[in-house]
PDB file of C-alpha atoms in Angstrom:
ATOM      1  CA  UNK A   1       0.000   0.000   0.000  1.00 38.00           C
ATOM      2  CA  UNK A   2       1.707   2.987  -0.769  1.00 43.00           C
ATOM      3  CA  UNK A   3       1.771   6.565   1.532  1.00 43.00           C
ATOM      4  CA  UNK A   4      -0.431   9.469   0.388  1.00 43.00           C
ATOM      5  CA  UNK A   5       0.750  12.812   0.580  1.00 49.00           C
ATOM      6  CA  UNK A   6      -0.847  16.203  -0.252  1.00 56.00           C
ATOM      7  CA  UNK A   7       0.547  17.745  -2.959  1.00 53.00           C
ATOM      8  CA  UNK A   8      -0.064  20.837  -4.544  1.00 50.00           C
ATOM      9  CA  UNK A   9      -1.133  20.343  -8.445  1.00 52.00           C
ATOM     10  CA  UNK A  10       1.134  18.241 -10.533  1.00 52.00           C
ATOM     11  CA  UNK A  11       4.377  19.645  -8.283  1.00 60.00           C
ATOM     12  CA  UNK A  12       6.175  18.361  -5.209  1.00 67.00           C
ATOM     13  CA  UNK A  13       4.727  17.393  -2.120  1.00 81.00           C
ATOM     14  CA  UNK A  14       3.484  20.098   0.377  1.00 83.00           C
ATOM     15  CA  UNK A  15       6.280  20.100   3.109  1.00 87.00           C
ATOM     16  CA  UNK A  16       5.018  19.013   6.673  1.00 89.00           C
ATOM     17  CA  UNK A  17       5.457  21.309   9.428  1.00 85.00           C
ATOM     18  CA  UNK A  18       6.772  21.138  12.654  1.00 85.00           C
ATOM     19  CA  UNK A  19       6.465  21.948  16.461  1.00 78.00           C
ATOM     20  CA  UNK A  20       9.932  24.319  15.700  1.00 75.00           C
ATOM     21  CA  UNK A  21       7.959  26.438  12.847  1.00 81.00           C
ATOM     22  CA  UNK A  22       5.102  26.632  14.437  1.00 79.00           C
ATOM     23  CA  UNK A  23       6.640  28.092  17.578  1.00 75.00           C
ATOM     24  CA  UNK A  24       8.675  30.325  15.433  1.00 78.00           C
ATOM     25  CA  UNK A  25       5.566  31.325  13.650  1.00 82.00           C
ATOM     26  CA  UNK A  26       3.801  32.522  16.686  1.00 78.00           C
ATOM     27  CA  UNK A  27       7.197  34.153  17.290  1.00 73.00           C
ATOM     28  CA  UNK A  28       7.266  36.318  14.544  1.00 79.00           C
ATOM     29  CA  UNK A  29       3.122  36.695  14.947  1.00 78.00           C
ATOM     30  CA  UNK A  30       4.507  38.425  18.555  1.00 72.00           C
ATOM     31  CA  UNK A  31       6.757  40.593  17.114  1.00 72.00           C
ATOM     32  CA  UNK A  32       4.522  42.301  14.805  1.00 75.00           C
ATOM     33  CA  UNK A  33       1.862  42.376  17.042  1.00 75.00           C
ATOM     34  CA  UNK A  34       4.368  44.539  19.303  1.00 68.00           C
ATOM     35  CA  UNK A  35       5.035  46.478  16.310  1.00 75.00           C
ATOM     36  CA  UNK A  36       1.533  47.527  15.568  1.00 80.00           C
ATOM     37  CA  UNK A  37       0.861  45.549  12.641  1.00 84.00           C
ATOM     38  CA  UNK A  38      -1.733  43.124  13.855  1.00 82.00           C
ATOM     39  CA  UNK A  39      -4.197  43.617  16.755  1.00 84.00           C
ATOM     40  CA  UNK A  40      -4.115  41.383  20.053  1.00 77.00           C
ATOM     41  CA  UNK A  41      -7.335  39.706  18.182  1.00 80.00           C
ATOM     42  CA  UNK A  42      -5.667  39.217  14.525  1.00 85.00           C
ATOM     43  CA  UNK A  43      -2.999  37.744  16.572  1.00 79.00           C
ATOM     44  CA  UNK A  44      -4.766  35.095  18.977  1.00 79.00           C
ATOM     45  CA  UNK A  45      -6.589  34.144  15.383  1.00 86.00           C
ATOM     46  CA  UNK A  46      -3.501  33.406  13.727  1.00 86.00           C
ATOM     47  CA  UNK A  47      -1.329  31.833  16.540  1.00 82.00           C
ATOM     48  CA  UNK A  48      -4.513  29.477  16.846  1.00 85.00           C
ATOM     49  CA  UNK A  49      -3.662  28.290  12.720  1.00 88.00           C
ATOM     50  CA  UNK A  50       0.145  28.420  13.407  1.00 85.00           C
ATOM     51  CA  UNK A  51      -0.774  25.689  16.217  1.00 84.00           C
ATOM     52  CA  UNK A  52      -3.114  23.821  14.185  1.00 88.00           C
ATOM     53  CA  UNK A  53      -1.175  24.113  11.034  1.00 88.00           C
ATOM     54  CA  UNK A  54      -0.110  20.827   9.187  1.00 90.00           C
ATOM     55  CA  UNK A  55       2.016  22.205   6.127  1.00 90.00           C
ATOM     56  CA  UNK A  56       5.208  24.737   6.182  1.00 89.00           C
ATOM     57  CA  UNK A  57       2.864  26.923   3.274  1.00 89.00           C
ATOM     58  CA  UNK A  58      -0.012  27.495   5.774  1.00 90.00           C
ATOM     59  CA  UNK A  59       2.597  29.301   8.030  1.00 88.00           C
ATOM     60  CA  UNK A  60       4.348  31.379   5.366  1.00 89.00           C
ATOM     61  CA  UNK A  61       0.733  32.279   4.873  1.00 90.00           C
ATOM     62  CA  UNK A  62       0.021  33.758   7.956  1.00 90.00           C
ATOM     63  CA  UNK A  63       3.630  36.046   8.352  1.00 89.00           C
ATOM     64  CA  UNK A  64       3.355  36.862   4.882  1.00 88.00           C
ATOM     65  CA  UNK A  65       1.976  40.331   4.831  1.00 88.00           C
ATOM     66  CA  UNK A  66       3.633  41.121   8.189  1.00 85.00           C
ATOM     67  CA  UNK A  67       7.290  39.986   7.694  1.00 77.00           C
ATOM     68  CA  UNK A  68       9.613  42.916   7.615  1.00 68.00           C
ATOM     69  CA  UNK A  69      12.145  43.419   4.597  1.00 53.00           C
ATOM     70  CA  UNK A  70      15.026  42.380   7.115  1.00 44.00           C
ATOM     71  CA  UNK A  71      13.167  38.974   7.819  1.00 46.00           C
ATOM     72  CA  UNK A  72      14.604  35.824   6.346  1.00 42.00           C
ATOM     73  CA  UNK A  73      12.798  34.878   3.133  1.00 40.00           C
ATOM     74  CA  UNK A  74      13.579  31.467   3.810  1.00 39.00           C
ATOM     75  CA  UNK A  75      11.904  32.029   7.605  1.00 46.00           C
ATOM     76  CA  UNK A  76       9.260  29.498   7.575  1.00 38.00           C
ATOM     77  CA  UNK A  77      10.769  26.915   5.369  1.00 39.00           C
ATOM     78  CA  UNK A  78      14.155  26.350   7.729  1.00 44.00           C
ATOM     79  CA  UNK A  79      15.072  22.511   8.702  1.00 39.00           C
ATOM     80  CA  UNK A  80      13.847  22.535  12.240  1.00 38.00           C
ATOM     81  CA  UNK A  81      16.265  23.672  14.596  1.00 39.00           C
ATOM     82  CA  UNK A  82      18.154  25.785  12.465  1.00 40.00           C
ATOM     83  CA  UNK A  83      18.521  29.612  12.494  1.00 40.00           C
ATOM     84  CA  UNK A  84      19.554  31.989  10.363  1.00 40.00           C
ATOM     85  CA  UNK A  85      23.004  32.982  11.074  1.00 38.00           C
ATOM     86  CA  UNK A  86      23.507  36.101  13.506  1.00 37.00           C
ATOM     87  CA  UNK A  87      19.698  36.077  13.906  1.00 39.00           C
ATOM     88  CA  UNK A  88      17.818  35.441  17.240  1.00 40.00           C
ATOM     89  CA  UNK A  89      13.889  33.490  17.110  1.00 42.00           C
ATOM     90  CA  UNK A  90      11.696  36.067  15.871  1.00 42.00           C
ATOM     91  CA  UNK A  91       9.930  37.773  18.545  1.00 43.00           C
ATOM     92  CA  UNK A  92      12.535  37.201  21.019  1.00 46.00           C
ATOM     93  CA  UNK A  93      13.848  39.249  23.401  1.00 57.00           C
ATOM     94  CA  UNK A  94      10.797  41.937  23.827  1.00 76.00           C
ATOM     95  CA  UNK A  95       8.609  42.001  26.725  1.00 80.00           C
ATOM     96  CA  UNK A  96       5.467  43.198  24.641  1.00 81.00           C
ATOM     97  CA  UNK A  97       6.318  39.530  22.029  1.00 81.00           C
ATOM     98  CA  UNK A  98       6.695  37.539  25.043  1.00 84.00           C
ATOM     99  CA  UNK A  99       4.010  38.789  27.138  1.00 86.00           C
ATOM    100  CA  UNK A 100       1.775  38.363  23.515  1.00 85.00           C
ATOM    101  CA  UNK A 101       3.009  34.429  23.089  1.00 84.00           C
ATOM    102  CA  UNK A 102       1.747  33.884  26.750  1.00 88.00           C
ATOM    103  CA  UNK A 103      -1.689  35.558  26.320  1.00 87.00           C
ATOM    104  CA  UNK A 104      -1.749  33.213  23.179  1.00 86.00           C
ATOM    105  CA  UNK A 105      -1.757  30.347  24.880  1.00 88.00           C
ATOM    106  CA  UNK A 106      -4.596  31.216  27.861  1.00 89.00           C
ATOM    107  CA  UNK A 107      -7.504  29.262  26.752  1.00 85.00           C
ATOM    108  CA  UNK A 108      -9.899  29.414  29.822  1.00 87.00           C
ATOM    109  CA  UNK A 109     -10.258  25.900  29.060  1.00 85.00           C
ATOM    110  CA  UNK A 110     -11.162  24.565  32.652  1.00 86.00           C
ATOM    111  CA  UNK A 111     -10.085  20.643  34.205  1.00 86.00           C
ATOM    112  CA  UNK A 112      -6.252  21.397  34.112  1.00 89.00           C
ATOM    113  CA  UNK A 113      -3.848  19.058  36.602  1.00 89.00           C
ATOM    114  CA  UNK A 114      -4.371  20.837  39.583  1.00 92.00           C
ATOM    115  CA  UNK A 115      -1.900  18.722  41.911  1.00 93.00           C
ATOM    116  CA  UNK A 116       1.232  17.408  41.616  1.00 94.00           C
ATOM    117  CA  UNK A 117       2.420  15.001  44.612  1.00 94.00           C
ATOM    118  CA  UNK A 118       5.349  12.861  45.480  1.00 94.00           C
ATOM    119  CA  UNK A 119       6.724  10.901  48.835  1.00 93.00           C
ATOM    120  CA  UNK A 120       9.647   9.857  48.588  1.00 91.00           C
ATOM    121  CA  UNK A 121       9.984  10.100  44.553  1.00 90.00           C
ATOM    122  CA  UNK A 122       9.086  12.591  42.350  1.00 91.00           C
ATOM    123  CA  UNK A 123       5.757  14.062  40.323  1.00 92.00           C
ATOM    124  CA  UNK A 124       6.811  16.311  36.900  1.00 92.00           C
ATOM    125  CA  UNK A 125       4.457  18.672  35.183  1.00 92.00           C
ATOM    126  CA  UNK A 126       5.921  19.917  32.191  1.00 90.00           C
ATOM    127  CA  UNK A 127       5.170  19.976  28.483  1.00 89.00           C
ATOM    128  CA  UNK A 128       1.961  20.940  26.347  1.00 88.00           C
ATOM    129  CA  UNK A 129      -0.141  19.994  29.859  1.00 90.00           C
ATOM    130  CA  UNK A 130      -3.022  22.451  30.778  1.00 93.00           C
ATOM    131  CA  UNK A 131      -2.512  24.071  33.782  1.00 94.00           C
ATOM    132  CA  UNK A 132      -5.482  25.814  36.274  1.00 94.00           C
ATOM    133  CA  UNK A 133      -5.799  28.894  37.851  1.00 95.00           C
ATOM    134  CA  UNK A 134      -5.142  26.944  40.806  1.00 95.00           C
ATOM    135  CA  UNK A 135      -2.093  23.913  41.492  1.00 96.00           C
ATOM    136  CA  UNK A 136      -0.661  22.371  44.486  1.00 96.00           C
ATOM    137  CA  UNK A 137       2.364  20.828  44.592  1.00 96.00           C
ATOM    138  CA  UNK A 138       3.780  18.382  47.443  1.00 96.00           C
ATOM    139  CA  UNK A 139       6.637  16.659  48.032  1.00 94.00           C
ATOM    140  CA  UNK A 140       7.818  14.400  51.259  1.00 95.00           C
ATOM    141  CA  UNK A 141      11.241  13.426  50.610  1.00 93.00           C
ATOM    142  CA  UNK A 142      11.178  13.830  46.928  1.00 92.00           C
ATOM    143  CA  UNK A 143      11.417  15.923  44.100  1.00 93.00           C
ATOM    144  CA  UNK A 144       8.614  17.957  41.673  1.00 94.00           C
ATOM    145  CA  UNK A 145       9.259  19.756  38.690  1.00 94.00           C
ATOM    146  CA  UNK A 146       6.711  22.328  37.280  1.00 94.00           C
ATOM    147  CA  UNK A 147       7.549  23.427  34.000  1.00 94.00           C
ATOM    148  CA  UNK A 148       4.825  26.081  32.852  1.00 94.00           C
ATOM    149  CA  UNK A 149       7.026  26.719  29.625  1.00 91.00           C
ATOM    150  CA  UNK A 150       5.034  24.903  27.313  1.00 90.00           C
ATOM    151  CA  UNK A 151       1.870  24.895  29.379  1.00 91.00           C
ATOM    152  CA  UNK A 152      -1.556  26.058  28.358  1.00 91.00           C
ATOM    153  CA  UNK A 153      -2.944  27.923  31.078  1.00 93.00           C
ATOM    154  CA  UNK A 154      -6.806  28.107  32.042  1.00 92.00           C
ATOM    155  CA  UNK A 155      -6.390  32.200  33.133  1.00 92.00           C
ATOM    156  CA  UNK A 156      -3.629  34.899  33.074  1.00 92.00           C
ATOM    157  CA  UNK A 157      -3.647  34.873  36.809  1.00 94.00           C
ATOM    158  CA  UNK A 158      -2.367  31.564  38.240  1.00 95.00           C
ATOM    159  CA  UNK A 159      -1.768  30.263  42.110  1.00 96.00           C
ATOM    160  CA  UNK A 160       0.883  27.803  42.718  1.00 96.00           C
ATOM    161  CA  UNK A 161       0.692  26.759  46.595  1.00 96.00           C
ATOM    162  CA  UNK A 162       4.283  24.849  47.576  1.00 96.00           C
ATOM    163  CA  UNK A 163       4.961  22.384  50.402  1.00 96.00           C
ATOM    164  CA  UNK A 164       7.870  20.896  50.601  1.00 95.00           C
ATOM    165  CA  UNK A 165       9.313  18.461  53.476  1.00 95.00           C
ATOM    166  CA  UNK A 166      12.670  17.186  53.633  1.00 94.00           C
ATOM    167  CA  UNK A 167      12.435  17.865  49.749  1.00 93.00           C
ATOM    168  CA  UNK A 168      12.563  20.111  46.573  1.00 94.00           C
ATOM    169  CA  UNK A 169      10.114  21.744  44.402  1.00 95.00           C
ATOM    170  CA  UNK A 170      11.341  23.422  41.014  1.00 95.00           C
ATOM    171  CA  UNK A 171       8.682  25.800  39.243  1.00 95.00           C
ATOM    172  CA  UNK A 172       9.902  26.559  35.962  1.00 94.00           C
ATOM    173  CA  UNK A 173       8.042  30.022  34.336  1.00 95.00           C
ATOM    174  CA  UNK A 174       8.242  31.366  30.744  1.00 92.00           C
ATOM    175  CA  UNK A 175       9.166  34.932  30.216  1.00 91.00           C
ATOM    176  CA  UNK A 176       6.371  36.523  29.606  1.00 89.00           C
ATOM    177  CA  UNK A 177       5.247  35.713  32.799  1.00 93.00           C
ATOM    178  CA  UNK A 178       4.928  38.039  36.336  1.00 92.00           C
ATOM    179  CA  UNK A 179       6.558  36.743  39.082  1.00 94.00           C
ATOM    180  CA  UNK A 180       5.241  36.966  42.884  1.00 93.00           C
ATOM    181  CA  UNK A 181       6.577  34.829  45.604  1.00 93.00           C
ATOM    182  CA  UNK A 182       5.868  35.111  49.251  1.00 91.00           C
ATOM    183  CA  UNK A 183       6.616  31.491  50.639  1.00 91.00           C
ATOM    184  CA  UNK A 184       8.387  30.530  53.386  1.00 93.00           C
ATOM    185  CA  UNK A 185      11.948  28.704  53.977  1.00 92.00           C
ATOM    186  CA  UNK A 186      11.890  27.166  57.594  1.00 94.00           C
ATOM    187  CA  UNK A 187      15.280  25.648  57.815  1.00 92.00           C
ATOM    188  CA  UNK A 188      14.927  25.296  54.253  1.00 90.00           C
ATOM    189  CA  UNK A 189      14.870  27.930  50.889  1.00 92.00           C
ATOM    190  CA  UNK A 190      12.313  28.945  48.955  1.00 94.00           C
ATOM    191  CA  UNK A 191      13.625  31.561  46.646  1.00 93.00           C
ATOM    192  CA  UNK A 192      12.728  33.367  43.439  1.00 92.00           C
ATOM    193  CA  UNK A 193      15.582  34.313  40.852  1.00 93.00           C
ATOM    194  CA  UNK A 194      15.802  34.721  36.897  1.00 92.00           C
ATOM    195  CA  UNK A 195      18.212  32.287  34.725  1.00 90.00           C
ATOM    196  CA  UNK A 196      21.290  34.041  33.303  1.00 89.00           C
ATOM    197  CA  UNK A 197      19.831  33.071  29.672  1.00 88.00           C
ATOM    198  CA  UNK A 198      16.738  35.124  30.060  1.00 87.00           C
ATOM    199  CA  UNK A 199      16.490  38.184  27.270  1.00 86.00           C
ATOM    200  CA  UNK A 200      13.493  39.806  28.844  1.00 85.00           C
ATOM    201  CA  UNK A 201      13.596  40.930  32.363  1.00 82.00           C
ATOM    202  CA  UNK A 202      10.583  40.785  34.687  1.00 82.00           C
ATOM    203  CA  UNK A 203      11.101  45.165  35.590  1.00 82.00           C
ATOM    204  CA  UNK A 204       9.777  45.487  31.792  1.00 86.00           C
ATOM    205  CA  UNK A 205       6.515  43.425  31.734  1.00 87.00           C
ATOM    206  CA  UNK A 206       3.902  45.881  31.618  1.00 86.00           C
ATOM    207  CA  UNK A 207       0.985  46.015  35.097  1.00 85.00           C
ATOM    208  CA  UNK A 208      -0.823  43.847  33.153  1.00 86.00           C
ATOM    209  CA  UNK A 209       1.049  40.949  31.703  1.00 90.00           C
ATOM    210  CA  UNK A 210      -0.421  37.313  33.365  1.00 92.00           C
ATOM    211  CA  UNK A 211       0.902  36.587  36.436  1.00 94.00           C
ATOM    212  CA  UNK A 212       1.990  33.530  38.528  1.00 95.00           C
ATOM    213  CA  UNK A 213       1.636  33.605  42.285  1.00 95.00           C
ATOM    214  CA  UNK A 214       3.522  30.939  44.347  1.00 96.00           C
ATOM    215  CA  UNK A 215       3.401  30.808  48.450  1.00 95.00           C
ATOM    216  CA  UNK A 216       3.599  28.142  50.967  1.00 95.00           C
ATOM    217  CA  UNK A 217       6.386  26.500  52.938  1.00 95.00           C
ATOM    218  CA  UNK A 218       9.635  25.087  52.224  1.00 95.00           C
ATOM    219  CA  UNK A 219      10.822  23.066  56.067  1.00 95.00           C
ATOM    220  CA  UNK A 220      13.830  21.643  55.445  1.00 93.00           C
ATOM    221  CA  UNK A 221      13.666  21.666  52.231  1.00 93.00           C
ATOM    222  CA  UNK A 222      13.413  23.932  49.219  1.00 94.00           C
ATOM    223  CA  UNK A 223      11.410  25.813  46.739  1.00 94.00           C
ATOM    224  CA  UNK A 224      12.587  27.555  43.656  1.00 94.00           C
ATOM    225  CA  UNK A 225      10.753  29.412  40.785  1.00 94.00           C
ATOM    226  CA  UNK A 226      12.904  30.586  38.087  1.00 94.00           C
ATOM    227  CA  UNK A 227      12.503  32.571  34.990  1.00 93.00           C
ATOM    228  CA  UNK A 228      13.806  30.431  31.445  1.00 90.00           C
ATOM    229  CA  UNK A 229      12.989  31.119  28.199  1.00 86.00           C
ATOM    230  CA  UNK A 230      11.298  28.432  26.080  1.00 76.00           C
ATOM    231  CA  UNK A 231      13.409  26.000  24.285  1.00 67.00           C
ATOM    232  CA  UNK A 232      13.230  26.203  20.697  1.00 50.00           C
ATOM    233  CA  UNK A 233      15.496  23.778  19.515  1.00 44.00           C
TER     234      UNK A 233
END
């Protein structure tokens, strides 16, 4: 039985897309939407068919008429990761494009994971998992992870409550994203800080960019939520 493939009249056949171009996509859908060239709406439209999109020619589509003269012509049909030479992922490295890619992905989609416990091992959130305007996360002698990076989030205003015992809880947040932390460290740490790779620094998020508030109590033990960008490659 042989494999089907779309193809576009008589000509080769339509390239597939990836998670890479999509993200990259949305990237440069962020940048123009801090530039003024597409409203918040236009841009929640097309990040929507960037996600959904199955070929690299429904992408191109969607940048085409936005895409400054400086932008790689080749932008949407790159191997996956791959960048151009002395260029950074469009949309990188303003608070307005990364605050934009985060409101993208708030679906007020309710029934997200809303705890994450361990004793004595370990519980990871992490990946394209939907997470609620509300999450615990414990740990007795063990270790969580909380990776909101990739998340899809149910509101632009989420609570994270912490306990950790004799253990460790790691809350990983996108830039994009407003920090408040106001746990406590009772023989133990719980800590807020922003990774040395990070391009956009929390002091430049505008009032109203979605935030993610963490509290509870760290006794001997530890809790840390720290700022990373998103991993495109």
């Amino acid at each position: 039985m042989g494999i089907m493939s779309d193809t576009v009249g008589a000509g080769a056949p339509r390239k597939r897309a990836t998670d890479d171009l999509r993200n990259a996509t949305v990237g440069e859908l962020s940048a123009a939407l801090s530039r003024g060239q597409l409203t918040l709406v236009e841009f929640e439209e097309r990040s929507t068919l960037a996600y959904s999109a199955r070929f690299m020619d429904e992408l191109q589509d969607l940048i085409a008429d936005v895409r400054l003269d400086a932008s790689p012509s080749h932008f949407a049909l790159q191997a996956p990761g791959t960048a151009t030479p002395g260029t950074a992922t469009p949309g990188a490295g303003t608070a307005s494009g990364a605050v934009a890619l985060i409101r993208s992905r708030i679906t007020g989609q309710p029934g997200g994971s809303g705890l994450s416990l361990s004793l004595m091992g370990g519980a990871t959130r992490a990946g394209n998992w939907l997470c609620p305007s509300s999450h615990s996360s414990i740990t007795v002698m063990g270790g969580n992870v909380i990776d909101l990076r990739e998340a899809t989030f149910e509101s632009g205003e989420i609570r994270i409550t912490a306990f950790a015992l004799m253990g460790g809880i790691e809350i990983i947040v996108p830039e994009g994203v407003r920090v408040r932390c106001d746990g406590v460290g009772i023989m133990g740490a719980f800590e807020a800080s922003v990774d040395k790779t990070a391009t956009v620094q929390p002091g430049s998020l505008p009032a109203d960019a979605p935030t993610v508030q963490v509290s509870g109590v760290a006794l001997m033990g530890g809790v840390s939520v720290v700022t990373r960008p998103r991993d495109y490659n």
